[in-house]
Amino acid sequence: MTDKDEFGPITRNRRRATITSAKSETVKLRNGATAAATDLTSGPKARESLTKTLQLNEDSKQKCDRYDKMSCHKLQESMLSSASSFRNYRGVLNWCVVMLVLSNARLFLENLLRYGILVDPIQVVSLFLKDPYSWPAACLVIVSNVFIFVALYTERKLAMGSISEKVGLLIYIFNLTVILCFPMVVVLKLPSITPVGGAFTLGVYTILFLKLYSYKDVNRWCRVRTQVKARSLSRSLSCPSSPSASSCMQSHVSYPGNLSLRDMYYFVFAPTLCYELNFPRSESIRMGFLLRRLFEMLLLTQLLVGLTQQWMVPIIRSSMKPLQEMDYSRMTERLLRLAVPNHLIWLIFFYCFFHSSMNFVAELLRFGDREFYRDWWNSETITYFWQNWNIPVHKWCLRHFYKPLLRRGAGKLLSQSAVFFASAFFHEYLVSVPLRMFRLWAFMGMMAQVRIFDTKKTFALIFLPKKKNVYII
């Protein structure tokens, strides 16, 4: 009895140890060496089984590593496939640039061998210096100051209340209409005005038209805001302003303090079409930046003249005979030959005008907003191109034409079509009048870019509910 009682507990402990070691082996086989590591103290058999399992795992890992070293394939897409994540094509771009330079160099060398050197800057200068006292284009630009004075005088009378809003609107309609019609009649009637002079004059008057229209709208919005503030004058006077706010407002111009000759001419010469009472201003004029832009303007202007004389003029002269004979194959060939120099001249003109010239004027006037263009070269749609290549015109169309039409209840399609119609009109105005030939090619080219929607969407966009007027300055 005594032996039985003594050995009884020992037997139970051994049974428990055996069961525990078996469980640890099962857990190890299922979950790996981590679960069995908790039962290392269970017995020598468990340790031996754990050691064997670890060795097997190490052997299997070594076999897998050897297999991975021997393998050379994996799941992946081709580099030029759209499903690939590869996006670095800089080498291809450099290659295209090299090919473009080589092809244009060949064309330029061929032009030199065929026509010789045709570049003559003195000839261009002589056109401007010939009979300088009878320059009709320059006289037209000087006369444009009359329309500026009329707009400023009208705004002052409207601010004082001497004339009503209807009378002021009629004066503006007459003034803006004359701005467009007067130079057109002079250019068409005077044969002494060259196409270059006519295009320059009409460009100046077109810019003045857009500027004075913006000047009219912004001052009208200011009068509306002044009337609204006058109704709540007692409430505004009951709230005292802080000294910091009053000192900050001293440097800003408020209506009608902006109706001065200095403010008017600053806006006329500023590189923008949208009027504001307080333009963002830079702290100082950077002479290095100003001289670099001036050097670019002079260099690129000479380059434009040289490319036109050497490359464009001979191709145009050789195209006269196919145009007269209506030889469509040769006409197409001449147009394709004109495509390369025309595109190159357009790019140089864009950089010279929108970057060099406008930054030069902005730096000279300390005009702060230098966003004259965006990344139009990344355009994937026509809409993106027209919204980003000429920011001053885009801002004017959006602020004074597109959004007012939407606020008056017009649909998006109708407003967009109206913007394209106005743009097509000015393109035809600037091309046909100086050349004195009306073919409506520029007008039709612009109107062909209007997006065409299905009938249901068109009616849904045109008949939108009217919105309240919102005046934004």
XYZ file of C-alpha atoms in Angstrom:
473
model
C 0.000 0.000 0.000
C 2.822 2.235 0.866
C 4.619 1.628 -2.410
C 1.476 2.085 -4.325
C 0.797 5.363 -2.636
C 4.335 6.532 -3.202
C 4.507 5.663 -6.866
C 0.980 6.742 -7.673
C 1.642 10.467 -8.068
C 4.879 9.818 -9.952
C 3.013 7.773 -12.562
C 0.427 10.482 -13.061
C 3.180 13.081 -13.498
C 4.881 10.926 -16.106
C 1.586 10.484 -17.956
C 1.036 14.196 -17.924
C 4.573 14.840 -19.219
C 4.050 12.341 -22.029
C 0.745 13.928 -23.047
C 2.278 17.394 -22.876
C 5.216 16.419 -25.074
C 2.836 14.888 -27.620
C 0.734 18.028 -27.670
C 3.825 20.182 -28.106
C 4.921 18.086 -31.075
C 1.479 18.418 -32.646
C 1.451 22.164 -32.119
C 4.978 22.405 -33.486
C 4.069 20.503 -36.582
C 1.097 22.749 -37.181
C 2.364 26.148 -36.116
C 6.132 25.823 -36.336
C 8.898 25.926 -33.805
C 7.492 28.889 -31.910
C 4.611 27.008 -30.294
C 6.882 24.100 -29.258
C 9.493 26.439 -27.824
C 7.223 27.094 -24.880
C 7.483 23.425 -23.833
C 11.301 23.076 -23.920
C 11.281 22.026 -20.295
C 8.843 19.169 -20.927
C 11.485 16.470 -21.531
C 14.407 15.200 -23.600
C 12.182 13.654 -26.259
C 10.503 17.003 -26.921
C 13.892 18.674 -27.256
C 15.060 16.067 -29.727
C 11.908 16.377 -31.846
C 12.195 20.172 -31.796
C 15.845 20.003 -32.908
C 14.952 17.698 -35.778
C 12.120 19.986 -36.873
C 14.393 23.052 -36.842
C 16.977 21.225 -38.891
C 14.310 20.220 -41.410
C 13.117 23.828 -41.647
C 16.672 25.081 -42.203
C 17.253 22.458 -44.868
C 14.045 23.427 -46.663
C 14.999 27.111 -46.503
C 18.400 26.387 -47.950
C 16.790 24.424 -50.761
C 14.420 27.337 -51.467
C 17.323 29.798 -51.487
C 19.209 27.613 -53.935
C 16.112 27.423 -56.149
C 15.653 31.219 -56.016
C 19.273 31.704 -57.038
C 18.804 29.399 -59.968
C 15.485 31.078 -61.035
C 15.641 34.051 -63.441
C 11.939 34.660 -64.210
C 9.147 36.407 -62.377
C 5.676 37.793 -63.107
C 6.142 41.189 -64.847
C 4.936 43.304 -67.789
C 6.894 44.635 -70.760
C 8.438 48.059 -70.166
C 6.576 49.762 -73.039
C 3.251 48.194 -72.065
C 0.561 50.421 -70.590
C 0.239 48.032 -67.620
C 3.879 48.638 -66.714
C 4.723 51.195 -64.036
C 7.661 52.531 -66.065
C 7.299 56.238 -66.861
C 10.806 57.584 -67.470
C 11.110 58.302 -71.212
C 13.662 61.100 -70.973
C 16.102 59.275 -73.261
C 13.414 58.925 -75.925
C 12.699 62.661 -75.622
C 16.389 63.472 -76.034
C 16.515 61.190 -79.052
C 13.522 63.018 -80.610
C 15.229 66.358 -79.989
C 18.395 65.122 -81.720
C 16.355 63.901 -84.696
C 14.494 67.214 -84.846
C 17.734 69.194 -84.828
C 19.265 67.016 -87.540
C 16.215 67.191 -89.802
C 15.877 70.965 -89.439
C 19.606 71.405 -90.011
C 19.284 69.503 -93.274
C 16.355 71.668 -94.348
C 18.205 74.834 -93.418
C 21.314 73.770 -95.334
C 19.190 72.892 -98.352
C 17.579 76.333 -98.169
C 20.988 78.040 -98.071
C 22.271 76.042 -101.054
C 19.166 76.832 -103.097
C 18.464 80.500 -102.257
C 21.656 81.779 -100.635
C 21.623 84.175 -97.667
C 18.427 86.227 -97.739
C 18.556 87.700 -94.222
C 18.722 91.505 -94.398
C 17.953 93.359 -91.120
C 18.550 96.732 -92.795
C 15.627 96.072 -95.119
C 13.293 95.595 -92.157
C 14.556 98.714 -90.390
C 14.164 100.759 -93.572
C 10.492 99.851 -93.737
C 9.957 101.557 -90.372
C 12.253 104.521 -91.045
C 10.834 105.320 -94.474
C 8.835 108.567 -94.267
C 8.508 108.518 -90.461
C 6.248 111.594 -90.351
C 3.412 109.824 -92.134
C 3.133 106.584 -90.175
C -0.606 105.893 -90.143
C -0.258 102.918 -87.792
C 1.605 104.962 -85.179
C -0.928 107.778 -85.525
C -3.742 105.310 -84.891
C -2.048 104.081 -81.710
C -1.708 107.679 -80.466
C -5.374 108.391 -81.220
C -6.363 105.484 -78.962
C -5.751 107.757 -75.954
C -9.014 109.538 -76.795
C -11.014 106.401 -75.945
C -9.110 106.029 -72.660
C -10.043 109.577 -71.635
C -13.689 108.975 -72.557
C -13.848 105.869 -70.351
C -12.196 107.637 -67.395
C -14.453 110.709 -67.741
C -17.546 108.476 -67.884
C -16.542 106.600 -64.738
C -15.957 109.822 -62.822
C -19.389 111.123 -63.790
C -20.981 107.832 -62.764
C -19.172 107.929 -59.401
C -20.427 111.454 -58.710
C -23.961 110.553 -59.813
C -24.012 113.159 -62.566
C -25.254 110.627 -65.095
C -27.361 107.519 -64.662
C -26.269 103.932 -65.177
C -28.214 103.712 -68.447
C -26.536 106.798 -69.881
C -23.140 105.485 -68.818
C -23.884 102.145 -70.459
C -24.833 103.854 -73.720
C -21.604 105.885 -73.666
C -19.594 102.708 -73.108
C -21.377 100.873 -75.921
C -20.618 103.729 -78.313
C -17.008 104.022 -77.128
C -16.261 100.285 -77.379
C -17.942 99.998 -80.772
C -15.864 102.853 -82.171
C -12.708 101.226 -80.763
C -13.316 98.198 -82.983
C -14.695 99.920 -86.068
C -12.511 103.024 -86.347
C -9.112 101.299 -86.873
C -10.697 98.713 -89.165
C -12.037 101.420 -91.485
C -8.713 103.282 -91.492
C -6.711 100.123 -92.271
C -9.045 99.196 -95.124
C -9.187 102.696 -96.599
C -5.506 103.657 -96.401
C -3.322 101.570 -98.717
C -0.172 102.990 -97.101
C -0.725 100.853 -94.004
C 1.253 97.621 -94.367
C -0.139 94.269 -93.151
C 2.366 94.283 -90.280
C 1.389 97.797 -89.229
C -2.301 97.002 -89.575
C -1.994 93.843 -87.493
C -0.062 95.729 -84.785
C -2.622 98.555 -84.696
C -5.615 96.234 -84.559
C -3.904 94.199 -81.838
C -3.433 97.336 -79.730
C -7.078 98.358 -80.199
C -8.304 94.847 -79.404
C -6.327 94.819 -76.149
C -7.680 98.267 -75.315
C -11.225 97.078 -75.996
C -10.846 94.152 -73.570
C -9.202 96.317 -70.916
C -11.879 99.043 -71.026
C -14.624 96.434 -70.887
C -13.060 95.013 -67.713
C -12.621 98.561 -66.367
C -16.333 99.203 -66.885
C -17.421 95.976 -65.183
C -15.191 96.305 -62.109
C -16.190 99.912 -61.440
C -19.859 98.950 -61.807
C -19.364 96.156 -59.265
C -17.722 98.692 -56.933
C -20.724 101.006 -57.192
C -23.066 98.123 -56.392
C -20.999 97.201 -53.350
C -20.922 100.838 -52.243
C -24.711 100.992 -52.394
C -24.979 97.799 -50.360
C -22.548 99.139 -47.740
C -24.432 102.442 -47.576
C -27.553 100.576 -46.450
C -25.697 99.019 -43.520
C -23.554 102.054 -42.676
C -24.767 102.408 -39.089
C -23.955 98.769 -38.369
C -20.445 99.090 -39.803
C -19.771 102.275 -37.808
C -20.847 100.594 -34.587
C -18.010 98.067 -34.971
C -14.680 99.878 -34.354
C -11.810 98.691 -36.508
C -8.449 97.717 -35.090
C -5.449 100.030 -35.592
C -3.549 97.345 -37.517
C -6.411 96.938 -39.968
C -6.707 100.682 -40.518
C -2.976 101.043 -41.127
C -3.092 98.148 -43.575
C -5.991 99.693 -45.480
C -4.103 102.973 -45.939
C -1.879 101.361 -48.597
C -4.886 100.066 -50.531
C -7.014 102.071 -52.943
C -10.775 102.026 -52.566
C -13.515 103.208 -54.905
C -13.761 105.986 -56.158
C -10.139 106.774 -55.295
C -9.035 104.559 -58.153
C -10.507 106.878 -60.807
C -7.262 108.698 -61.490
C -5.204 109.155 -64.625
C -2.221 107.403 -63.054
C -4.249 104.347 -62.075
C -5.859 104.236 -65.501
C -2.597 104.272 -67.440
C -0.970 101.775 -65.085
C -3.749 99.357 -65.990
C -3.433 100.182 -69.713
C 0.273 99.282 -69.739
C 0.075 96.413 -67.212
C 0.381 92.887 -68.708
C -3.184 91.912 -67.852
C -6.681 92.298 -69.282
C -8.580 92.099 -65.974
C -8.824 95.295 -63.942
C -8.401 95.426 -60.179
C -8.258 98.316 -57.751
C -5.145 96.885 -56.066
C -2.824 94.758 -58.167
C -0.210 92.555 -56.488
C 3.104 94.421 -56.591
C 6.676 93.189 -56.274
C 9.012 94.864 -53.803
C 11.612 96.176 -56.251
C 12.848 95.994 -59.840
C 15.467 93.307 -60.447
C 17.892 94.808 -62.947
C 19.520 91.481 -63.827
C 16.150 89.903 -64.604
C 15.105 92.989 -66.585
C 18.277 92.993 -68.718
C 18.002 89.263 -69.446
C 14.447 89.677 -70.707
C 15.496 92.668 -72.822
C 18.340 90.662 -74.362
C 15.931 87.804 -75.135
C 13.494 90.195 -76.787
C 16.153 91.680 -79.074
C 17.736 88.329 -79.939
C 14.480 86.466 -80.583
C 13.042 89.333 -82.645
C 16.071 89.189 -84.933
C 15.743 85.404 -85.093
C 12.077 85.679 -86.081
C 12.865 88.167 -88.824
C 15.738 86.036 -90.118
C 13.696 82.818 -90.211
C 10.864 84.603 -91.982
C 13.157 86.085 -94.645
C 15.281 82.987 -95.148
C 12.732 80.198 -94.785
C 9.139 81.398 -95.064
C 9.309 83.955 -97.880
C 10.891 81.638 -100.513
C 8.342 78.889 -99.824
C 5.456 81.353 -100.065
C 6.774 82.731 -103.362
C 7.121 79.243 -104.806
C 3.539 78.503 -103.712
C 1.970 81.254 -105.808
C 1.961 79.278 -109.051
C 0.315 76.112 -107.607
C -2.300 78.322 -105.942
C -3.108 80.057 -109.221
C -3.268 76.763 -111.119
C -5.187 75.055 -108.262
C -2.738 72.162 -108.293
C -3.855 70.452 -105.073
C -0.942 68.007 -104.861
C 1.669 70.768 -105.087
C -0.391 72.991 -102.794
C -0.380 70.233 -100.177
C 3.372 69.767 -100.597
C 3.977 73.517 -100.129
C 1.777 73.584 -97.039
C 3.708 70.687 -95.515
C 6.970 72.512 -96.247
C 5.572 75.579 -94.484
C 4.502 73.535 -91.444
C 7.998 73.140 -89.966
C 9.168 76.798 -90.138
C 5.701 78.021 -89.178
C 5.685 75.832 -86.073
C 9.210 76.893 -85.134
C 8.403 80.581 -85.593
C 5.234 80.181 -83.531
C 7.187 78.637 -80.629
C 9.799 81.400 -80.732
C 7.060 84.037 -80.868
C 5.302 82.455 -77.880
C 8.445 82.560 -75.748
C 9.364 86.057 -76.931
C 5.909 87.533 -76.249
C 4.461 85.604 -73.300
C 7.709 85.135 -71.378
C 10.291 87.730 -72.386
C 8.123 90.744 -73.301
C 5.403 90.365 -70.692
C 7.900 89.634 -67.914
C 9.909 92.681 -69.023
C 6.853 94.945 -68.761
C 5.756 93.328 -65.488
C 9.200 93.798 -63.957
C 9.353 97.394 -65.135
C 5.923 98.139 -63.582
C 6.543 95.868 -60.548
C 3.458 93.872 -61.506
C 3.330 90.819 -59.229
C 1.177 88.290 -61.084
C 3.501 86.609 -63.600
C 1.257 83.683 -64.564
C 0.969 84.474 -68.256
C 0.815 80.821 -69.348
C 0.612 77.336 -67.884
C 1.755 73.909 -69.118
C -0.132 73.943 -72.424
C 2.536 71.612 -73.846
C 1.039 68.806 -71.701
C -2.422 69.298 -73.212
C -4.436 66.150 -73.800
C -7.560 67.991 -74.968
C -8.258 71.154 -76.962
C -10.065 72.641 -73.972
C -6.982 72.253 -71.768
C -4.827 73.938 -74.412
C -7.069 76.996 -74.769
C -7.330 77.308 -70.981
C -3.574 77.301 -70.374
C -1.652 78.784 -73.285
C -2.932 82.377 -72.889
C -3.850 83.018 -69.262
C -4.697 86.770 -69.537
C -7.294 86.130 -72.259
C -8.601 83.033 -70.466
C -9.083 84.996 -67.217
C -10.889 87.772 -69.078
C -13.239 85.348 -70.855
C -13.962 83.502 -67.626
C -14.505 86.612 -65.520
C -16.333 88.973 -67.879
C -18.031 86.702 -70.398
C -18.484 83.069 -69.389
C -19.531 83.457 -65.744
C -21.856 86.448 -66.387
C -23.679 84.350 -68.981
C -24.059 81.511 -66.479
C -25.357 83.893 -63.804
C -27.980 85.187 -66.235
C -29.335 81.686 -66.809
C -27.489 80.585 -69.935
C -26.399 76.971 -70.148
C -22.814 75.791 -70.144
C -22.911 74.773 -73.793
C -24.390 78.102 -74.860
C -21.846 80.043 -72.778
C -18.966 77.989 -74.134
C -20.192 78.478 -77.696
C -20.463 82.231 -77.096
C -16.860 82.355 -75.848
C -15.640 80.467 -78.918
C -17.712 82.763 -81.153
C -16.099 85.867 -79.626
C -12.651 84.303 -79.951
C -13.350 83.348 -83.573
C -14.508 86.903 -84.322
C -11.316 88.475 -82.954
C -9.115 85.923 -84.737
C -10.788 86.771 -88.044
C -10.651 90.487 -87.181
C -6.878 90.360 -86.599
C -6.144 88.283 -89.717
C -8.554 89.340 -92.457
C -8.523 93.116 -91.965
C -4.718 93.651 -92.142
C -4.470 91.301 -95.148
C -7.582 92.870 -96.731
C -8.963 89.471 -97.691
C -12.063 87.959 -96.096
C -12.220 84.174 -96.371
C -13.461 83.343 -92.820
C -10.814 80.636 -92.438
C -9.785 81.770 -88.958
C -13.418 82.114 -87.885
C -14.357 78.655 -89.131
C -11.230 77.110 -87.605
C -12.170 78.402 -84.157
C -15.853 77.552 -84.372
C -15.038 74.001 -85.488
C -13.533 73.369 -82.048
C -16.805 73.809 -80.183
C -17.742 70.565 -78.475
C -20.835 68.850 -79.878
C -23.064 67.059 -77.401
C -26.062 64.858 -77.888
C -29.500 66.460 -78.110
C -30.678 65.608 -74.616
C -27.540 66.932 -72.957
C -27.628 70.060 -75.091
C -31.154 70.960 -74.003
C -30.304 70.101 -70.406
C -27.335 72.465 -70.458
C -29.086 75.327 -72.245
C -32.182 75.446 -70.062
C -30.510 75.712 -66.653
C -32.253 77.552 -63.788
C -31.271 81.150 -63.246
C -28.852 82.052 -60.457
C -28.457 85.203 -58.418
C -25.974 87.805 -59.538
C -22.636 87.578 -57.743
C -20.183 90.434 -58.143
C -16.550 89.391 -57.956
C -13.686 91.862 -57.990
